[in-house]
Amino acid sequence: MAFQTWFAFFLAACLIAISPGSGAVLSMSHGLNYGVRRTSATILGLEIALVLILVIAGAGVGSLLVASEAAFNAIKFLGAAYLIYLGWSQWRAPVHIDEKQTVRPVVATAWWQRAMTGFLTNATNPKGIVFMVAVLPQFINHEQPLWLQLFLMAVTMVAVDLVVMHGYAFAASRMQRFFRNANAVKVQNRFFGGVLMLVGAGLFFFKRSQP
């Protein structure tokens, strides 16, 4: 892959990562609840799904999914339902307080549960597949080995996304000191839960590009 092509892809990866979406919302939510270190497991799940989507799109399977209305709708409804479930769960999450009305330390879920949440959030997002199918062909040179190019693009995209998602988590974690009482935590849970449900509901209206 020529340096100019790689650099153009790097810029595209930066724009994709910075653009707010369900992954960014999840990173901020977990960053606020668990801190940056524990949120790394969530972000690991996001990145594994990101690589999977890139490989699927690069191998041509993504084009088939986009072309098949039934397959596309199945992924869309699954992703929408999962995000709504995730948001509703956070909206209704209980807040444990002591007799002084202060919030008890949050007991984080197991790392693999946070990683699975991240994985499912990205893997069931049809926008990611559609975007990859539309973008990747512009950077692939068919005269060079496909898998080597996909590997380089995967490393680039994951590196960029890791930095950006950890940045979102870090920024949110700096707000933890403002969420030391039950009412503040309830507001936080309902805000992020509501955003996740809105993103999920928005997927129901997302349409595939016509082949």
GROMACS .gro file of C-alpha atoms in nm:
model
  211
    1MET     CA    1   0.000   0.000   0.000
    2ALA     CA    2   0.142   0.338  -0.103
    3PHE     CA    3   0.207   0.589   0.175
    4GLN     CA    4  -0.039   0.839   0.026
    5THR     CA    5  -0.313   0.576   0.024
    6TRP     CA    6  -0.236   0.471   0.380
    7PHE     CA    7  -0.235   0.832   0.502
    8ALA     CA    8  -0.571   0.896   0.337
    9PHE     CA    9  -0.708   0.586   0.512
   10PHE     CA   10  -0.556   0.705   0.841
   11LEU     CA   11  -0.743   1.035   0.810
   12ALA     CA   12  -1.065   0.849   0.727
   13ALA     CA   13  -1.011   0.624   1.031
   14CYS     CA   14  -0.970   0.932   1.252
   15LEU     CA   15  -1.297   1.078   1.126
   16ILE     CA   16  -1.478   0.745   1.176
   17ALA     CA   17  -1.347   0.708   1.531
   18ILE     CA   18  -1.418   1.065   1.639
   19SER     CA   19  -1.773   1.060   1.500
   20PRO     CA   20  -2.007   1.001   1.795
   21GLY     CA   21  -2.188   0.669   1.791
   22SER     CA   22  -2.292   0.380   2.012
   23GLY     CA   23  -1.927   0.283   2.079
   24ALA     CA   24  -1.842   0.633   2.199
   25VAL     CA   25  -2.152   0.647   2.419
   26LEU     CA   26  -2.067   0.308   2.570
   27SER     CA   27  -1.704   0.411   2.632
   28MET     CA   28  -1.815   0.727   2.810
   29SER     CA   29  -2.079   0.543   3.012
   30HIS     CA   30  -1.837   0.273   3.129
   31GLY     CA   31  -1.562   0.531   3.183
   32LEU     CA   32  -1.790   0.722   3.418
   33ASN     CA   33  -1.907   0.406   3.598
   34TYR     CA   34  -1.589   0.198   3.612
   35GLY     CA   35  -1.295   0.428   3.534
   36VAL     CA   36  -1.054   0.408   3.241
   37ARG     CA   37  -0.868   0.092   3.344
   38ARG     CA   38  -1.178  -0.126   3.368
   39THR     CA   39  -1.327   0.031   3.056
   40SER     CA   40  -1.029  -0.105   2.860
   41ALA     CA   41  -1.208  -0.442   2.855
   42THR     CA   42  -1.514  -0.277   2.700
   43ILE     CA   43  -1.296  -0.108   2.440
   44LEU     CA   44  -1.123  -0.441   2.366
   45GLY     CA   45  -1.463  -0.583   2.272
   46LEU     CA   46  -1.533  -0.283   2.052
   47GLU     CA   47  -1.203  -0.332   1.868
   48ILE     CA   48  -1.250  -0.706   1.812
   49ALA     CA   49  -1.587  -0.634   1.652
   50LEU     CA   50  -1.432  -0.353   1.447
   51VAL     CA   51  -1.170  -0.590   1.304
   52LEU     CA   52  -1.441  -0.849   1.231
   53ILE     CA   53  -1.646  -0.591   1.039
   54LEU     CA   54  -1.340  -0.476   0.844
   55VAL     CA   55  -1.250  -0.833   0.745
   56ILE     CA   56  -1.611  -0.910   0.647
   57ALA     CA   57  -1.633  -0.596   0.437
   58GLY     CA   58  -1.289  -0.646   0.282
   59ALA     CA   59  -1.357  -1.007   0.192
   60GLY     CA   60  -1.670  -0.910   0.001
   61VAL     CA   61  -1.915  -1.071   0.241
   62GLY     CA   62  -2.023  -0.727   0.357
   63SER     CA   63  -2.140  -0.643   0.006
   64LEU     CA   64  -2.360  -0.952   0.009
   65LEU     CA   65  -2.508  -0.853   0.346
   66VAL     CA   66  -2.582  -0.504   0.219
   67ALA     CA   67  -2.735  -0.642  -0.103
   68SER     CA   68  -2.954  -0.893   0.082
   69GLU     CA   69  -3.253  -0.713   0.231
   70ALA     CA   70  -3.336  -1.002   0.465
   71ALA     CA   71  -2.980  -1.028   0.604
   72PHE     CA   72  -2.949  -0.652   0.636
   73ASN     CA   73  -3.281  -0.619   0.821
   74ALA     CA   74  -3.191  -0.907   1.053
   75ILE     CA   75  -2.867  -0.735   1.157
   76LYS     CA   76  -3.043  -0.399   1.183
   77PHE     CA   77  -3.322  -0.522   1.411
   78LEU     CA   78  -3.082  -0.727   1.621
   79GLY     CA   79  -2.855  -0.429   1.671
   80ALA     CA   80  -3.141  -0.192   1.745
   81ALA     CA   81  -3.297  -0.433   1.995
   82TYR     CA   82  -2.964  -0.488   2.172
   83LEU     CA   83  -2.891  -0.116   2.210
   84ILE     CA   84  -3.242  -0.050   2.340
   85TYR     CA   85  -3.205  -0.336   2.587
   86LEU     CA   86  -2.866  -0.203   2.696
   87GLY     CA   87  -3.005   0.148   2.739
   88TRP     CA   88  -3.313   0.029   2.928
   89SER     CA   89  -3.097  -0.181   3.160
   90GLN     CA   90  -2.882   0.122   3.241
   91TRP     CA   91  -3.189   0.345   3.280
   92ARG     CA   92  -3.331   0.107   3.542
   93ALA     CA   93  -2.998   0.024   3.708
   94PRO     CA   94  -3.036   0.032   4.089
   95VAL     CA   95  -2.831   0.283   4.285
   96HIS     CA   96  -2.701   0.159   4.620
   97ILE     CA   97  -2.674   0.423   4.888
   98ASP     CA   98  -2.585   0.412   5.257
   99GLU     CA   99  -2.746   0.588   5.551
  100LYS     CA  100  -2.556   0.908   5.463
  101GLN     CA  101  -2.715   0.913   5.118
  102THR     CA  102  -2.380   0.865   4.949
  103VAL     CA  103  -2.322   0.619   4.670
  104ARG     CA  104  -2.141   0.300   4.753
  105PRO     CA  105  -1.841   0.209   4.534
  106VAL     CA  106  -1.952   0.060   4.207
  107VAL     CA  107  -1.884  -0.313   4.180
  108ALA     CA  108  -1.776  -0.365   3.820
  109THR     CA  109  -1.898  -0.657   3.618
  110ALA     CA  110  -1.646  -0.921   3.510
  111TRP     CA  111  -1.404  -0.804   3.242
  112TRP     CA  112  -1.535  -1.054   2.988
  113GLN     CA  113  -1.889  -0.924   3.039
  114ARG     CA  114  -1.775  -0.570   2.964
  115ALA     CA  115  -1.578  -0.697   2.663
  116MET     CA  116  -1.883  -0.886   2.534
  117THR     CA  117  -2.097  -0.575   2.574
  118GLY     CA  118  -1.847  -0.380   2.364
  119PHE     CA  119  -1.826  -0.656   2.104
  120LEU     CA  120  -2.203  -0.687   2.062
  121THR     CA  121  -2.245  -0.310   2.047
  122ASN     CA  122  -2.017  -0.280   1.743
  123ALA     CA  123  -2.085  -0.619   1.582
  124THR     CA  124  -2.461  -0.560   1.559
  125ASN     CA  125  -2.428  -0.210   1.414
  126PRO     CA  126  -2.529  -0.224   1.043
  127LYS     CA  127  -2.396   0.128   0.989
  128GLY     CA  128  -2.045  -0.005   1.045
  129ILE     CA  129  -2.082  -0.272   0.777
  130VAL     CA  130  -2.239  -0.033   0.526
  131PHE     CA  131  -1.970   0.227   0.589
  132MET     CA  132  -1.687  -0.024   0.553
  133VAL     CA  133  -1.834  -0.162   0.230
  134ALA     CA  134  -1.852   0.192   0.091
  135VAL     CA  135  -1.509   0.308   0.210
  136LEU     CA  136  -1.270   0.011   0.189
  137PRO     CA  137  -1.276  -0.040  -0.191
  138GLN     CA  138  -1.141   0.313  -0.237
  139PHE     CA  139  -0.817   0.217  -0.057
  140ILE     CA  140  -0.761  -0.136  -0.187
  141ASN     CA  141  -0.517  -0.195  -0.471
  142HIS     CA  142  -0.630  -0.511  -0.651
  143GLU     CA  143  -0.280  -0.560  -0.790
  144GLN     CA  144  -0.142  -0.618  -0.441
  145PRO     CA  145  -0.218  -0.895  -0.185
  146LEU     CA  146  -0.562  -0.827  -0.035
  147TRP     CA  147  -0.502  -0.971   0.312
  148LEU     CA  148  -0.182  -0.776   0.363
  149GLN     CA  149  -0.366  -0.454   0.288
  150LEU     CA  150  -0.654  -0.553   0.516
  151PHE     CA  151  -0.406  -0.630   0.794
  152LEU     CA  152  -0.244  -0.286   0.762
  153MET     CA  153  -0.582  -0.113   0.757
  154ALA     CA  154  -0.702  -0.315   1.057
  155VAL     CA  155  -0.392  -0.223   1.260
  156THR     CA  156  -0.432   0.143   1.163
  157MET     CA  157  -0.802   0.159   1.244
  158VAL     CA  158  -0.770  -0.026   1.575
  159ALA     CA  159  -0.478   0.194   1.685
  160VAL     CA  160  -0.674   0.509   1.609
  161ASP     CA  161  -0.996   0.381   1.766
  162LEU     CA  162  -0.815   0.265   2.081
  163VAL     CA  163  -0.679   0.614   2.137
  164VAL     CA  164  -1.013   0.785   2.068
  165MET     CA  165  -1.228   0.547   2.276
  166HIS     CA  166  -0.985   0.568   2.569
  167GLY     CA  167  -1.000   0.945   2.528
  168TYR     CA  168  -1.380   0.936   2.559
  169ALA     CA  169  -1.353   0.707   2.862
  170PHE     CA  170  -1.088   0.928   3.025
  171ALA     CA  171  -1.292   1.244   2.971
  172ALA     CA  172  -1.597   1.080   3.126
  173SER     CA  173  -1.397   0.939   3.418
  174ARG     CA  174  -1.285   1.292   3.510
  175MET     CA  175  -1.651   1.364   3.587
  176GLN     CA  176  -1.676   1.091   3.853
  177ARG     CA  177  -1.629   1.338   4.139
  178PHE     CA  178  -1.957   1.506   4.040
  179PHE     CA  179  -2.151   1.181   4.076
  180ARG     CA  180  -2.109   1.102   4.445
  181ASN     CA  181  -2.476   1.102   4.544
  182ALA     CA  182  -2.769   0.887   4.444
  183ASN     CA  183  -2.960   1.153   4.249
  184ALA     CA  184  -2.656   1.242   4.038
  185VAL     CA  185  -2.590   0.876   3.955
  186LYS     CA  186  -2.954   0.826   3.859
  187VAL     CA  187  -2.932   1.125   3.625
  188GLN     CA  188  -2.613   0.984   3.472
  189ASN     CA  189  -2.766   0.638   3.426
  190ARG     CA  190  -3.078   0.780   3.266
  191PHE     CA  191  -2.882   1.013   3.040
  192PHE     CA  192  -2.657   0.744   2.894
  193GLY     CA  193  -2.937   0.488   2.898
  194GLY     CA  194  -3.162   0.729   2.710
  195VAL     CA  195  -2.891   0.805   2.453
  196LEU     CA  196  -2.831   0.434   2.390
  197MET     CA  197  -3.205   0.376   2.346
  198LEU     CA  198  -3.227   0.670   2.103
  199VAL     CA  199  -2.933   0.536   1.901
  200GLY     CA  200  -3.099   0.194   1.897
  201ALA     CA  201  -3.433   0.339   1.790
  202GLY     CA  202  -3.256   0.532   1.515
  203LEU     CA  203  -3.127   0.207   1.366
  204PHE     CA  204  -3.485   0.102   1.288
  205PHE     CA  205  -3.499   0.389   1.037
  206PHE     CA  206  -3.156   0.318   0.886
  207LYS     CA  207  -3.193   0.197   0.527
  208ARG     CA  208  -2.948   0.001   0.316
  209SER     CA  209  -2.806   0.159   0.004
  210GLN     CA  210  -2.970   0.032  -0.309
  211PRO     CA  211  -2.749  -0.204  -0.514
   0.00000   0.00000   0.00000
